Amino acid sequence: MSRSEGRRRRGGGRAGATARRGGAVIEQMPWQIPVNIDRPTEPLGPEGIQAIHEGAMRILEEIGVVFLNPEALAIFKQAGCRVEGDLVRMDRDFVMEMIGKAPSTFTITPRNPERALPIGGNHMLFGNVSSPPNYWDLELGKKVSGTREQCQDLLKLTQYFNCIHFAGGYPVEPVDLHASVRHLDVLYDKLTITDKVMHAYSLGAERVEDVMEMVKIAGGLSEKEFQAKPRMYTNINSTSPLKHDYPMIDGCLRLARRGQAIVVTPFTLAGAMAPVTMAGAVAQSIAESLCAIALFQYVAPGTPCVIGTFTSNVDMKSGAPAFGTPEYMRSTQMTGQMARFYGLPMRSSGVCTANVPDGQAMWETSNSLWASVQSGTNMVYHAAGWLEGGLIASPEKFIMDCEVLQHIQRYMQPATFATTTDDIAFGAIKEVGNEGHFFGIQHTQDRYTEAFYQPFLSDWRNYEAWEEAGAEWTAQRAHRVFKDITASFQEPAMDDTLRGELQEFVARRKEEGGAPTDF
Amino acid sequence: MSRSEGRRRRGGGRAGATARRGGAVIEQMPWQIPVNIDRPTEPLGPEGIQAIHEGAMRILEEIGVVFLNPEALAIFKQAGCRVEGDLVRMDRDFVMEMIGKAPSTFTITPRNPERALPIGGNHMLFGNVSSPPNYWDLELGKKVSGTREQCQDLLKLTQYFNCIHFAGGYPVEPVDLHASVRHLDVLYDKLTITDKVMHAYSLGAERVEDVMEMVKIAGGLSEKEFQAKPRMYTNINSTSPLKHDYPMIDGCLRLARRGQAIVVTPFTLAGAMAPVTMAGAVAQSIAESLCAIALFQYVAPGTPCVIGTFTSNVDMKSGAPAFGTPEYMRSTQMTGQMARFYGLPMRSSGVCTANVPDGQAMWETSNSLWASVQSGTNMVYHAAGWLEGGLIASPEKFIMDCEVLQHIQRYMQPATFATTTDDIAFGAIKEVGNEGHFFGIQHTQDRYTEAFYQPFLSDWRNYEAWEEAGAEWTAQRAHRVFKDITASFQEPAMDDTLRGELQEFVARRKEEGGAPTDF
C-alpha cells in the first residue's frame, strides 16, 4: 500500500464519522450499493431486439456517422472503416468485435475508496442533477442563473445523501465564474465538498486534463496509480442525428488512454433529432453510441464504457422536449434490452418536464426512475434535483427526489419479500389468533425497528396533526431540510497536504489563464 | 334481444355522443380496455410461492377463521369443515377444490353495455376513490365532512374520465344524508350520473337488496336477465386478524346466489392486524380471502370472485398506516404471484398517506399504481382521488391521478414499443442523414398526431411561458379542470321510463324507512 493510499484510507474513515454525525439532521439510510434483483421489463421479443440491432447496424454501415474530430477519422481509417470527408461508415463485424472488448462490469474508485462504485451487472447507482444553467428554490420563488454558492449547496446535498452515489456534472452551472476557470473552481469544490466518484466534462483538452490532474492530486495518486484503474469518468452526448463533435471525442480519447471510464449518451429526441417512432429513435441512439464505443475500444481495448440513453419525445404541439412520458419509459426499457444484448452497462436518468417541485414533477420523475429500475439501468443520472427538462436545478426537488430514491433502494432490499419460516410468521399468527393485534407480541418487538422503510420527508401524520404542525406541503418541508443540511454540513476529511496541493494547482492554472472559451 | 336491452343499446349510443361532447373541456384518451402486456415483477421464486401457500393453508387448517355469520357456519359445517363455535377450520383439499370452481376471467355488464368490463387475464381496469368520510379541495382549503353535492361532483369526474372504468364505493361518504336512506340517494346519483359498472356495499341485507334492485331497474332488466350474468359487484374486507363479520358475508351470499361478482380484500396492515413481516401479512391476507371465496364457491359454484390485497405497513413510530411504501409495493407484487397461483383475478389500489395533493401524494400514488402494473392487477381500486390514507377524497387529486392513469394506459399501448420496418424508420434516418431534423419529413408528418401521449394536465411549457400564464402549480391547474368538467357535465343518456322507475323505487323505500342503521 502506497503512502498516499494510506492517507486516503484514513480520510475515508473520518468521512464515515462525518456522515454519521450528519445523520443528526435527518435519519437516512446508510451508504450502500443497491442491487436490482427485479427481472427487467422487456417490451421487445427476440425479433424486436434483432430489428433494432439490424437498424443500428445498417445506419452505421449504409448511412454513417460524422466525426468532427480529425484524430478519430484517422483512427477509423487505420481500422479499415470507410471514411469519406468526416463521414465514417463501419461494418457490423468491426463494431461487434470492438464492443466485445468492452468490459461488462468495472469499478470506479474515487479519493475515498469506501465510495468505490461497481458499474454493471445488477448494481444500480444514482447521481445528482447535472448541468442546468439555472436555479430555483422556494425562498427565491423564481428562476435565476446559477452561482458558485448554489452549486456548492447542491454539492453538499450530493455528499450528504447516502442514496446519491456519484457526483455527476456541475449540479448547477455557476455562471458567475468565468468559463475559462469555472472547471477549476467547481472541481475544487467537488473534490473537497464530496468524496464520491467524480466526472469531467469533455469540453476541451485543458479542462479534461485539469480535471484528471485534480482527481489525481485529491486522491494522492501517482500517474501509474491513476491509470491502474478507473478513478473517474466522462459523459458525452452525440450531436444527433448521427454526429460526434470534436471536444467530446477528444476528451474521451484522453480518458480512454489513461484507463478512465466513458459514458456515451446520445440525446435522441423522437420527432426532432430522431425518428418520430420510439424504436427508430432507439435504433439511432444505439448506432450513435456504439460507433463511439467502438472507437474507444480500438484505441484502448478494455476501456470501461457505458451505453447511455436519453431518448424521449417532443411535445408535438410545441416541439419542446418532454420527459417522464410513457414513450420515455418504453424507450428506456428497450435500450436496457439492447445494452444487455451488447453486454454493456447502461445509464439512464431521473427526469421531468415540470417547472416547479409539484405533483407533476413527482409523477414524471417517478415514471423515469421506475423505468430505470425496470430497464436494469446501472447508472441513473440526474436522479435528484432536476426540473424544467434540465434547465433548472432545485434543492427542494433534490430533497424530494432523495426520498423517492430511498424508497427505491429500500424496495430493492430482499427483506421486503423474504419468505423464511420467520417471515411467514405462522407462530405469530397463531399467537394472536382471531382477536387482538400484533403490536405487542415478541415477533413484532424483535423486528419492528428494522421492519419497514422510515421516510425522512414524507409526512405520515394524520391531517389534523399535520395541520397543527403548520400544514406544510412537500416542497416547503423539503426547503427546511435543505436549509438544515447545508447549515450544519461538514466536509468529508481531506489530508491538508493534498488540499494545499489542490489549491496550488488551481491557483497556478488560473495564472496560466485557465482553458480557452471558444468551445 | 329483449325490449329493455334495446333501450339500453340506444342509451349507450347517446352516452357515447355525450362522452365526445364532454371532450370539449379537455382532450382525453378514448374509452378503452387496457391490456397489460408486461411480464409481472415477481420477487418470489417457486419456493417463496410455496412458502406463502403453505402458510395460508396451515392458517386455515390449524388456526381457523372466525365467521360471525350463522348461515356461513352452517354451510361450512355442511361442507364438512370443522366448526367450533364461530371458528372454522378447513382442509386445503376443500379450499383448493372450491377455489378451482371460480372463473379466472369474467365480464361485468353495467346498464350501458358499451361499458362492459372483462375482469381477469391481462386486462387492467381502474376505479374511483371509494368511501372516504371527508373531502378536501383547494377552494375550501380544509378537510370537511363529505356531502351529497361533493359526492355528485366526484361521480361526474368518475363518468367524465375514460381512464376510469368502474364506479366503486361512494367517492366520498355523504354524511349529510341519513344513513338509513343514504344508499338510495347515492345509488340514484351513481346510476344516473354514470353508466359504468356499479358496486354495492355489503352493509346489511336491505342495502344490498336495494342496490341490486336499482341496478336491475336502471338496466331495464328482468330478474332472469339480471342473474344471467354479472351486472355489478361488491367488495368486502375481512376484520383482520382472521375474522369475517356478519354483514359482509351476508351481502356476498346474496350476490353470489344471484350470479353477481365479489371482491374479497383483507386489510392486513403489517405490524398491526398482521405480522410485521410482509410475507406473513400476505399469507394471512391470502388465508382470509381464500376461505371466503371457498364459501361462495360452495354455495354457488362459478361465482365470479376477485382476490384483493390491501396489505401495507404501519409507521412503527406512530402505529398509523402508511401507503405507497416499498413494503406495500412488494406485498402487492407477491399477492399478484399468489393470485396467478390460485387462478383468480386480482384487485389492488392506488393509495397514498399524504394529506394534500402535493409531491408526496404523487410519489406515493405512483408507487402504488406502478405496483399494480407490476403485479398484474386486474382491478385498481381508489385509482383516482384518494388522500390521507383513504380518509379524504379530493377532486384535485382525482384529476391529477387521471393524468397518471392516462400515462399508464398509454404506456400499455403496443405502439410505444413497436418494431416494424416503419418503426425502425431506416428510410427516415437516411433521409435526414447527419444534418437537419425530423420535424418536416413525411415519416414524421404521417405519424405525429398519434405518435406520443398528449397530457391534459401536465404543463410542458418552459418556465417563462408557464410563469406568464399564471405560474400555477399542478393542484391549482387540477382545480380549474375540476370546475370546468363539473360545470359543463352532461349526464349519460337514460330512458325516461327507467329514470321514473328508479325515482319511484327510491321514494317508496324511503317511505318504508330505508335500511336499519345498527350495522
Coordinates of C-alpha atoms in Angstrom, one line a residue, chain B:
Chain B
M1 CA -82.9 -9.1 -27.8
S2 CA -85.4 -8.0 -25.2
R3 CA -87.1 -4.6 -25.3
S4 CA -85.1 -3.5 -22.3
E5 CA -81.8 -4.4 -23.9
G6 CA -82.7 -2.4 -26.9
R7 CA -83.3 0.6 -24.7
R8 CA -80.0 0.2 -23.2
R9 CA -78.3 0.0 -26.5
R10 CA -79.8 3.3 -27.6
G11 CA -78.8 4.8 -24.3
G12 CA -75.3 3.7 -24.9
G13 CA -75.2 5.4 -28.2
R14 CA -76.2 8.6 -26.8
A15 CA -73.8 8.2 -23.9
G16 CA -71.1 7.8 -26.5
A17 CA -72.0 11.1 -28.1
T18 CA -72.1 12.8 -24.7
A19 CA -68.6 11.5 -24.0
R20 CA -67.5 13.0 -27.2
R21 CA -69.1 16.3 -26.4
G22 CA -67.6 16.1 -22.9
G23 CA -64.2 16.1 -24.7
A24 CA -64.5 19.8 -25.2
V25 CA -63.2 20.6 -21.7
I26 CA -60.0 18.6 -22.1
E27 CA -58.6 16.3 -24.8
Q28 CA -58.6 12.9 -23.2
M29 CA -57.8 9.4 -24.3
P30 CA -60.8 7.4 -25.6
W31 CA -62.6 4.7 -23.6
Q32 CA -60.6 1.5 -23.9
I33 CA -60.0 -1.7 -22.0
P34 CA -56.2 -1.6 -21.2
V35 CA -54.2 -4.7 -21.7
N36 CA -51.1 -5.1 -19.6
I37 CA -48.6 -7.0 -21.6
D38 CA -45.7 -6.5 -19.2
R39 CA -44.4 -9.7 -17.6
P40 CA -45.1 -9.2 -14.0
T41 CA -42.4 -8.3 -11.5
E42 CA -42.0 -11.5 -9.4
P43 CA -40.0 -11.2 -6.2
L44 CA -40.9 -14.7 -5.2
G45 CA -39.3 -17.8 -6.6
P46 CA -41.3 -21.1 -6.7
E47 CA -40.2 -21.9 -3.1
G48 CA -41.4 -18.4 -2.0
I49 CA -44.8 -19.0 -3.5
Q50 CA -44.9 -22.4 -1.9
A51 CA -44.0 -21.0 1.5
I52 CA -46.8 -18.4 1.4
H53 CA -49.3 -21.0 0.1
E54 CA -48.2 -23.4 2.9
G55 CA -48.5 -20.6 5.5
A56 CA -52.0 -19.7 4.2
M57 CA -53.2 -23.4 4.2
R58 CA -51.8 -24.0 7.7
I59 CA -53.6 -20.9 9.0
L60 CA -56.9 -22.3 7.6
E61 CA -56.3 -25.8 8.8
E62 CA -54.7 -25.2 12.2
I63 CA -55.7 -21.8 13.4
G64 CA -59.0 -21.2 11.6
V65 CA -61.1 -18.1 10.8
V66 CA -64.0 -16.7 12.7
F67 CA -67.2 -16.2 10.7
L68 CA -69.6 -14.1 12.7
N69 CA -72.4 -15.3 10.4
P70 CA -74.6 -18.2 11.4
E71 CA -75.6 -19.0 7.8
A72 CA -71.9 -19.3 6.8
L73 CA -71.2 -21.5 9.8
A74 CA -74.0 -23.9 8.9
I75 CA -72.8 -24.1 5.3
F76 CA -69.2 -24.8 6.4
K77 CA -70.5 -27.5 8.7
Q78 CA -72.5 -29.0 5.9
A79 CA -69.4 -28.9 3.7
G80 CA -67.5 -31.0 6.2
C81 CA -65.3 -28.2 7.7
R82 CA -64.5 -28.3 11.4
V83 CA -66.7 -25.7 13.0
E84 CA -66.3 -24.9 16.8
G85 CA -68.5 -22.0 17.9
D86 CA -67.8 -19.4 15.3
L87 CA -64.4 -20.7 14.4
V88 CA -64.0 -22.5 11.2
R89 CA -61.1 -24.7 10.2
M90 CA -60.9 -26.2 6.7
D91 CA -58.6 -28.6 4.9
R92 CA -56.5 -27.4 2.0
D93 CA -58.2 -30.0 -0.3
F94 CA -61.5 -28.4 0.3
V95 CA -60.1 -24.9 -0.2
M96 CA -58.3 -25.8 -3.4
E97 CA -61.3 -27.7 -4.8
M98 CA -63.6 -24.7 -4.1
I99 CA -61.1 -22.1 -5.5
G100 CA -60.8 -24.3 -8.6
K101 CA -64.5 -23.6 -9.3
A102 CA -64.0 -19.8 -9.5
P103 CA -63.6 -18.5 -13.1
S104 CA -60.2 -17.0 -13.9
T105 CA -62.0 -14.4 -16.1
F106 CA -65.5 -13.0 -16.3
T107 CA -67.3 -9.9 -17.5
I108 CA -69.4 -7.4 -15.6
T109 CA -72.0 -5.6 -17.8
P110 CA -73.5 -2.3 -16.5
R111 CA -76.6 -0.5 -17.8
N112 CA -74.6 0.7 -20.8
P113 CA -73.2 -2.5 -22.4
E114 CA -70.5 -0.4 -24.1
R115 CA -69.0 -0.1 -20.6
A116 CA -68.8 -3.9 -20.0
L117 CA -65.6 -4.9 -18.2
P118 CA -63.7 -8.1 -18.8
I119 CA -62.1 -8.9 -15.4
G120 CA -59.0 -11.1 -15.3
G121 CA -56.4 -12.2 -17.8
N122 CA -54.2 -9.3 -18.9
H123 CA -57.0 -6.7 -18.5
M124 CA -56.3 -3.8 -16.2
L125 CA -59.2 -1.6 -15.1
F126 CA -59.3 1.4 -12.8
G127 CA -62.0 2.7 -10.4
N128 CA -62.6 5.9 -8.5
V129 CA -61.7 6.5 -4.8
S130 CA -64.2 4.9 -2.5
S131 CA -65.5 5.6 1.0
P132 CA -63.5 8.5 2.4
P133 CA -65.7 10.1 5.1
N134 CA -64.1 13.5 4.4
Y135 CA -63.5 15.9 1.5
W136 CA -60.8 18.4 0.7
D137 CA -60.5 20.8 -2.2
L138 CA -58.2 23.7 -2.9
E139 CA -61.1 26.3 -2.7
L140 CA -62.1 25.1 0.8
G141 CA -58.5 24.6 1.8
K142 CA -59.6 22.4 4.6
K143 CA -60.9 19.0 5.5
V144 CA -64.6 18.8 5.8
S145 CA -67.2 16.0 6.2
G146 CA -68.5 14.7 2.9
T147 CA -71.8 15.9 1.3
R148 CA -74.0 14.6 -1.4
E149 CA -73.1 17.5 -3.6
Q150 CA -69.4 16.7 -3.3
C151 CA -70.2 13.0 -3.9
Q152 CA -72.1 14.0 -7.1
D153 CA -69.2 16.1 -8.3
L154 CA -66.8 13.2 -7.8
L155 CA -69.3 10.9 -9.6
K156 CA -69.2 13.4 -12.5
L157 CA -65.4 13.0 -12.7
T158 CA -65.9 9.2 -12.5
Q159 CA -68.1 9.3 -15.5
Y160 CA -66.2 12.0 -17.4
F161 CA -62.8 10.3 -17.5
N162 CA -62.5 7.5 -19.9
C163 CA -59.5 6.2 -17.9
I164 CA -61.9 5.4 -15.1
H165 CA -63.7 2.1 -15.8
F166 CA -65.9 1.4 -12.8
A167 CA -67.7 3.3 -10.1
G168 CA -66.5 1.8 -6.9
G169 CA -68.0 2.7 -3.5
Y170 CA -69.2 6.2 -2.7
P171 CA -66.3 8.5 -3.9
V172 CA -67.0 10.4 -0.6
E173 CA -69.4 9.4 2.1
P174 CA -72.3 11.9 2.0
V175 CA -72.8 12.2 5.8
D176 CA -75.4 14.9 5.2
L177 CA -77.7 12.1 4.1
H178 CA -79.2 9.9 6.9
A179 CA -77.5 6.5 7.0
S180 CA -80.9 4.8 6.6
V181 CA -81.5 6.3 3.1
R182 CA -78.0 7.2 2.0
H183 CA -77.6 4.2 -0.2
L184 CA -80.9 5.0 -2.0
D185 CA -79.9 8.6 -2.8
V186 CA -76.3 7.8 -3.7
L187 CA -77.2 4.9 -5.9
Y188 CA -79.7 7.0 -7.7
D189 CA -76.9 9.5 -8.3
K190 CA -74.5 6.8 -9.3
L191 CA -76.9 5.2 -11.7
T192 CA -77.9 8.5 -13.3
I193 CA -74.6 10.4 -13.3
T194 CA -72.6 7.4 -14.5
D195 CA -73.3 4.4 -16.8
K196 CA -70.3 2.5 -15.6
V197 CA -70.0 -0.8 -13.6
M198 CA -71.6 -0.4 -10.2
H199 CA -70.7 -1.5 -6.7
A200 CA -72.9 -2.3 -3.6
Y201 CA -71.7 -2.1 -0.1
S202 CA -72.3 -5.3 1.9
L203 CA -73.7 -3.4 4.9
G204 CA -76.9 -5.1 5.7
A205 CA -79.5 -7.1 3.7
E206 CA -81.7 -4.1 2.8
R207 CA -78.9 -2.1 1.3
V208 CA -77.6 -5.0 -0.8
E209 CA -81.1 -5.9 -2.0
D210 CA -82.0 -2.3 -2.7
V211 CA -78.8 -1.8 -4.8
M212 CA -79.4 -4.9 -6.8
E213 CA -83.0 -3.8 -7.4
M214 CA -81.9 -0.4 -8.6
V215 CA -79.2 -1.8 -10.9
K216 CA -81.9 -4.1 -12.4
I217 CA -84.3 -1.1 -12.9
A218 CA -81.6 1.1 -14.4
G219 CA -80.6 -1.6 -16.8
G220 CA -84.2 -2.4 -17.6
L221 CA -83.6 -6.0 -16.7
S222 CA -85.8 -8.8 -15.7
E223 CA -84.7 -10.8 -12.7
K224 CA -83.7 -13.6 -15.1
E225 CA -81.6 -11.1 -17.2
F226 CA -80.0 -9.8 -14.1
Q227 CA -79.0 -13.2 -12.9
A228 CA -77.8 -14.3 -16.3
K229 CA -74.5 -12.6 -16.0
P230 CA -72.6 -10.3 -13.6
R231 CA -74.2 -6.8 -13.7
M232 CA -72.4 -5.4 -10.6
Y233 CA -70.2 -6.4 -7.7
T234 CA -69.5 -6.0 -4.0
N235 CA -66.2 -5.6 -2.2
I236 CA -65.7 -6.8 1.3
N237 CA -62.9 -6.6 3.8
S238 CA -62.2 -9.1 6.5
T239 CA -61.8 -8.0 10.1
S240 CA -58.2 -8.9 10.4
P241 CA -56.8 -10.9 12.0
L242 CA -58.8 -13.9 10.7
K243 CA -62.4 -12.8 11.1
H244 CA -65.3 -12.2 8.8
D245 CA -68.2 -10.0 10.0
Y246 CA -71.8 -10.8 9.6
P247 CA -73.0 -8.2 7.0
M248 CA -70.0 -8.6 4.7
I249 CA -70.6 -12.3 4.3
D250 CA -74.4 -11.9 4.2
G251 CA -74.1 -9.4 1.3
C252 CA -71.8 -11.6 -0.6
L253 CA -74.0 -14.6 -0.2
R254 CA -76.9 -12.5 -1.6
L255 CA -74.8 -11.5 -4.6
A256 CA -73.4 -15.0 -5.2
R257 CA -76.8 -16.6 -5.3
R258 CA -77.9 -14.1 -8.0
G259 CA -74.7 -14.5 -10.1
Q260 CA -73.1 -11.2 -9.2
A261 CA -69.3 -10.6 -8.6
I262 CA -67.5 -10.5 -5.3
V263 CA -64.1 -8.9 -4.4
V264 CA -62.6 -10.1 -1.2
T265 CA -60.0 -7.7 0.1
P266 CA -58.5 -8.3 3.6
F267 CA -57.0 -5.2 5.2
T268 CA -53.8 -6.7 6.7
L269 CA -51.7 -3.9 8.0
A270 CA -48.3 -5.5 8.8
G271 CA -47.3 -4.8 12.4
A272 CA -50.9 -4.1 13.5
M273 CA -53.6 -6.6 12.3
A274 CA -51.0 -8.9 10.6
P275 CA -47.4 -10.0 11.2
V276 CA -44.7 -7.3 11.0
T277 CA -43.1 -9.3 8.1
M278 CA -44.6 -8.7 4.6
A279 CA -44.7 -12.4 3.6
G280 CA -46.5 -13.1 6.8
A281 CA -49.0 -10.3 6.2
V282 CA -49.6 -11.6 2.7
A283 CA -50.0 -15.2 3.9
Q284 CA -52.6 -14.1 6.4
S285 CA -54.4 -12.0 3.7
I286 CA -54.4 -14.9 1.3
A287 CA -55.9 -17.1 4.0
E288 CA -58.6 -14.6 4.9
S289 CA -59.7 -14.2 1.3
L290 CA -59.5 -17.8 0.2
C291 CA -61.8 -19.1 3.0
A292 CA -64.4 -16.6 2.0
I293 CA -64.1 -17.3 -1.7
A294 CA -64.3 -21.1 -0.9
L295 CA -67.6 -20.4 0.9
F296 CA -69.1 -18.5 -2.0
Q297 CA -68.0 -21.3 -4.5
Y298 CA -69.6 -23.9 -2.3
V299 CA -72.8 -22.0 -2.2
A300 CA -72.8 -21.0 -5.9
P301 CA -70.1 -22.7 -7.9
G302 CA -68.6 -20.5 -10.5
T303 CA -69.4 -17.3 -8.7
P304 CA -67.1 -14.6 -10.2
C305 CA -64.6 -13.8 -7.4
V306 CA -61.6 -11.5 -7.2
I307 CA -58.8 -11.8 -4.7
G308 CA -57.9 -8.3 -3.3
T309 CA -54.9 -7.0 -1.5
F310 CA -54.7 -4.2 0.9
T311 CA -51.6 -5.2 2.7
S312 CA -49.4 -2.3 3.7
N313 CA -47.3 -1.5 6.8
V314 CA -47.8 0.8 9.7
D315 CA -45.4 3.7 10.6
M316 CA -43.7 1.9 13.5
K317 CA -43.2 5.3 15.2
S318 CA -46.9 6.1 15.5
G319 CA -48.7 2.9 14.5
A320 CA -50.5 4.8 11.8
P321 CA -51.0 3.1 8.4
A322 CA -48.7 4.1 5.6
F323 CA -49.4 3.6 1.8
G324 CA -47.3 3.6 -1.3
T325 CA -44.3 2.3 0.7
P326 CA -41.6 -0.1 -0.6
E327 CA -43.2 -2.8 1.5
Y328 CA -46.6 -2.0 0.0
M329 CA -45.2 -2.5 -3.5
R330 CA -43.6 -5.8 -2.7
S331 CA -46.7 -7.2 -0.9
T332 CA -48.8 -6.2 -4.0
Q333 CA -46.3 -8.0 -6.3
M334 CA -46.3 -11.1 -4.0
T335 CA -50.1 -11.1 -3.9
G336 CA -50.1 -11.0 -7.7
Q337 CA -48.0 -14.1 -7.8
M338 CA -50.3 -15.8 -5.4
A339 CA -53.4 -14.7 -7.4
R340 CA -51.9 -16.3 -10.5
F341 CA -51.1 -19.4 -8.5
Y342 CA -54.7 -19.8 -7.5
G343 CA -56.0 -18.7 -10.9
L344 CA -58.0 -15.8 -9.6
P345 CA -58.3 -12.2 -10.9
M346 CA -56.7 -9.7 -8.6
R347 CA -57.5 -6.3 -7.1
S348 CA -55.1 -3.8 -5.7
S349 CA -55.2 0.0 -5.1
G350 CA -53.9 3.5 -5.9
V351 CA -53.1 4.8 -2.5
C352 CA -51.1 7.4 -0.5
T353 CA -50.6 8.6 3.0
A354 CA -50.2 12.3 2.0
N355 CA -52.8 14.8 3.3
V356 CA -52.8 17.2 0.3
P357 CA -52.3 16.7 -3.5
D358 CA -48.6 17.6 -3.4
G359 CA -45.3 15.9 -4.4
Q360 CA -45.5 13.2 -1.6
A361 CA -49.1 12.4 -2.7
M362 CA -47.9 11.7 -6.3
W363 CA -44.8 9.7 -5.5
E364 CA -46.8 7.5 -3.1
T365 CA -49.6 7.1 -5.6
S366 CA -47.2 6.5 -8.4
N367 CA -45.5 3.8 -6.4
S368 CA -48.8 2.1 -5.7
L369 CA -50.1 2.4 -9.3
W370 CA -46.8 1.0 -10.7
A371 CA -47.0 -1.8 -8.2
S372 CA -50.5 -2.5 -9.7
V373 CA -49.0 -2.7 -13.1
Q374 CA -46.0 -4.8 -12.0
S375 CA -48.3 -7.2 -10.0
G376 CA -50.6 -8.0 -12.9
T377 CA -53.6 -6.4 -11.1
N378 CA -56.9 -6.6 -12.9
M379 CA -58.9 -4.1 -10.9
V380 CA -57.3 -1.0 -9.4
Y381 CA -59.4 0.5 -6.6
H382 CA -59.1 4.1 -5.4
A383 CA -57.2 4.8 -8.6
A384 CA -58.2 8.5 -8.6
G385 CA -58.9 10.9 -5.7
W386 CA -57.6 9.3 -2.6
L387 CA -55.7 11.2 0.2
E388 CA -54.8 10.8 3.9
G389 CA -54.8 7.0 3.8
G390 CA -58.3 7.0 2.5
L391 CA -59.8 9.4 5.0
I392 CA -60.0 12.3 2.4
A393 CA -61.4 12.4 -1.2
S394 CA -60.1 15.3 -3.2
P395 CA -61.2 16.4 -6.7
E396 CA -57.8 17.9 -7.5
K397 CA -56.1 14.6 -6.6
F398 CA -58.7 12.9 -8.8
I399 CA -57.7 15.0 -11.8
M400 CA -54.0 14.5 -11.1
D401 CA -54.4 10.8 -10.7
C402 CA -56.3 10.6 -14.0
E403 CA -53.3 12.2 -15.7
V404 CA -51.1 9.4 -14.2
L405 CA -53.7 6.8 -15.3
Q406 CA -53.7 8.1 -18.8
H407 CA -49.8 7.8 -18.8
I408 CA -50.1 4.2 -17.7
Q409 CA -52.8 3.4 -20.2
R410 CA -50.8 4.9 -23.0
Y411 CA -47.7 3.1 -21.7
M412 CA -49.5 -0.2 -22.3
Q413 CA -50.3 0.5 -25.9
P414 CA -48.0 -1.6 -28.2
A415 CA -47.4 1.5 -30.4
T416 CA -44.9 2.7 -27.8
F417 CA -42.5 -0.2 -28.4
A418 CA -43.5 -1.4 -32.0
T419 CA -40.6 -2.5 -34.1
T420 CA -42.0 -2.9 -37.6
T421 CA -39.9 -1.7 -40.5
D422 CA -41.9 1.6 -40.4
D423 CA -41.0 1.9 -36.7
I424 CA -37.3 1.3 -37.2
A425 CA -37.5 4.1 -39.7
F426 CA -34.3 3.4 -41.5
G427 CA -35.5 5.3 -44.6
A428 CA -36.4 8.4 -42.5
I429 CA -33.0 8.3 -40.7
K430 CA -31.3 8.0 -44.1
E431 CA -33.3 10.9 -45.5
V432 CA -32.3 13.2 -42.7
G433 CA -28.7 11.9 -42.6
N434 CA -26.2 13.8 -40.5
E435 CA -27.8 17.3 -40.7
G436 CA -31.2 18.8 -40.2
H437 CA -34.1 17.4 -38.2
F438 CA -37.1 15.1 -38.4
F439 CA -39.8 17.7 -37.9
G440 CA -40.6 18.3 -41.6
I441 CA -40.2 14.9 -43.2
Q442 CA -43.0 12.8 -44.4
H443 CA -42.4 9.9 -41.9
T444 CA -43.0 12.4 -39.1
Q445 CA -45.9 14.2 -40.8
D446 CA -47.7 10.9 -41.3
R447 CA -47.5 10.0 -37.7
Y448 CA -47.0 13.0 -35.4
T449 CA -50.6 13.5 -34.3
E450 CA -50.8 10.0 -32.8
A451 CA -47.1 9.4 -32.1
F452 CA -46.9 10.5 -28.5
Y453 CA -49.0 10.7 -25.4
Q454 CA -50.6 14.2 -25.1
P455 CA -51.3 15.2 -21.5
F456 CA -54.3 17.3 -20.4
L457 CA -52.9 18.5 -17.0
S458 CA -49.1 18.3 -17.3
D459 CA -47.7 21.7 -18.2
W460 CA -45.0 21.1 -20.8
R461 CA -44.3 24.8 -21.5
N462 CA -41.0 26.3 -20.5
Y463 CA -40.7 28.2 -17.2
E464 CA -41.2 31.6 -18.8
A465 CA -44.3 30.6 -20.7
W466 CA -45.6 28.8 -17.6
E467 CA -44.9 31.9 -15.4
E468 CA -46.5 34.2 -17.9
A469 CA -49.6 32.0 -17.9
G470 CA -50.0 32.4 -14.1
A471 CA -47.3 30.1 -12.6
E472 CA -49.9 27.6 -11.5
W473 CA -48.7 24.5 -9.6
T474 CA -50.3 21.2 -10.5
A475 CA -53.0 21.2 -7.9
Q476 CA -54.2 24.7 -9.0
R477 CA -54.4 23.6 -12.6
A478 CA -56.3 20.5 -11.4
H479 CA -58.7 22.6 -9.5
R480 CA -59.6 24.6 -12.7
V481 CA -60.1 21.4 -14.7
F482 CA -62.3 20.1 -11.9
K483 CA -64.5 23.2 -12.0
D484 CA -64.7 23.2 -15.8
I485 CA -65.7 19.5 -16.0
T486 CA -68.4 19.7 -13.4
A487 CA -69.8 22.9 -14.7
S488 CA -70.3 21.6 -18.2
F489 CA -71.0 18.0 -17.3
Q490 CA -73.8 16.2 -19.1
E491 CA -75.3 13.1 -17.7
P492 CA -75.2 9.9 -19.9
A493 CA -78.4 9.1 -21.6
M494 CA -81.1 7.2 -19.6
D495 CA -84.5 6.2 -20.7
D496 CA -87.1 8.4 -19.1
T497 CA -89.3 5.4 -18.1
L498 CA -86.4 3.8 -16.3
R499 CA -85.5 7.0 -14.6
G500 CA -89.0 7.3 -13.4
E501 CA -89.0 3.8 -12.1
L502 CA -85.8 4.5 -10.2
Q503 CA -87.2 7.6 -8.6
E504 CA -90.4 5.7 -7.6
F505 CA -88.3 3.0 -6.1
V506 CA -86.2 5.4 -4.1
A507 CA -89.4 7.2 -2.9
R508 CA -91.1 4.0 -1.9
R509 CA -88.1 2.7 0.0
K510 CA -87.7 6.0 1.8
E511 CA -91.3 5.8 2.9
E512 CA -90.7 2.4 4.2
G513 CA -87.8 3.8 6.3
G514 CA -84.9 2.7 4.3
A515 CA -82.4 0.4 5.9
P516 CA -81.6 -0.2 9.6
T517 CA -78.7 1.8 10.9
D518 CA -77.4 -0.5 13.5
F519 CA -74.7 -2.0 11.4

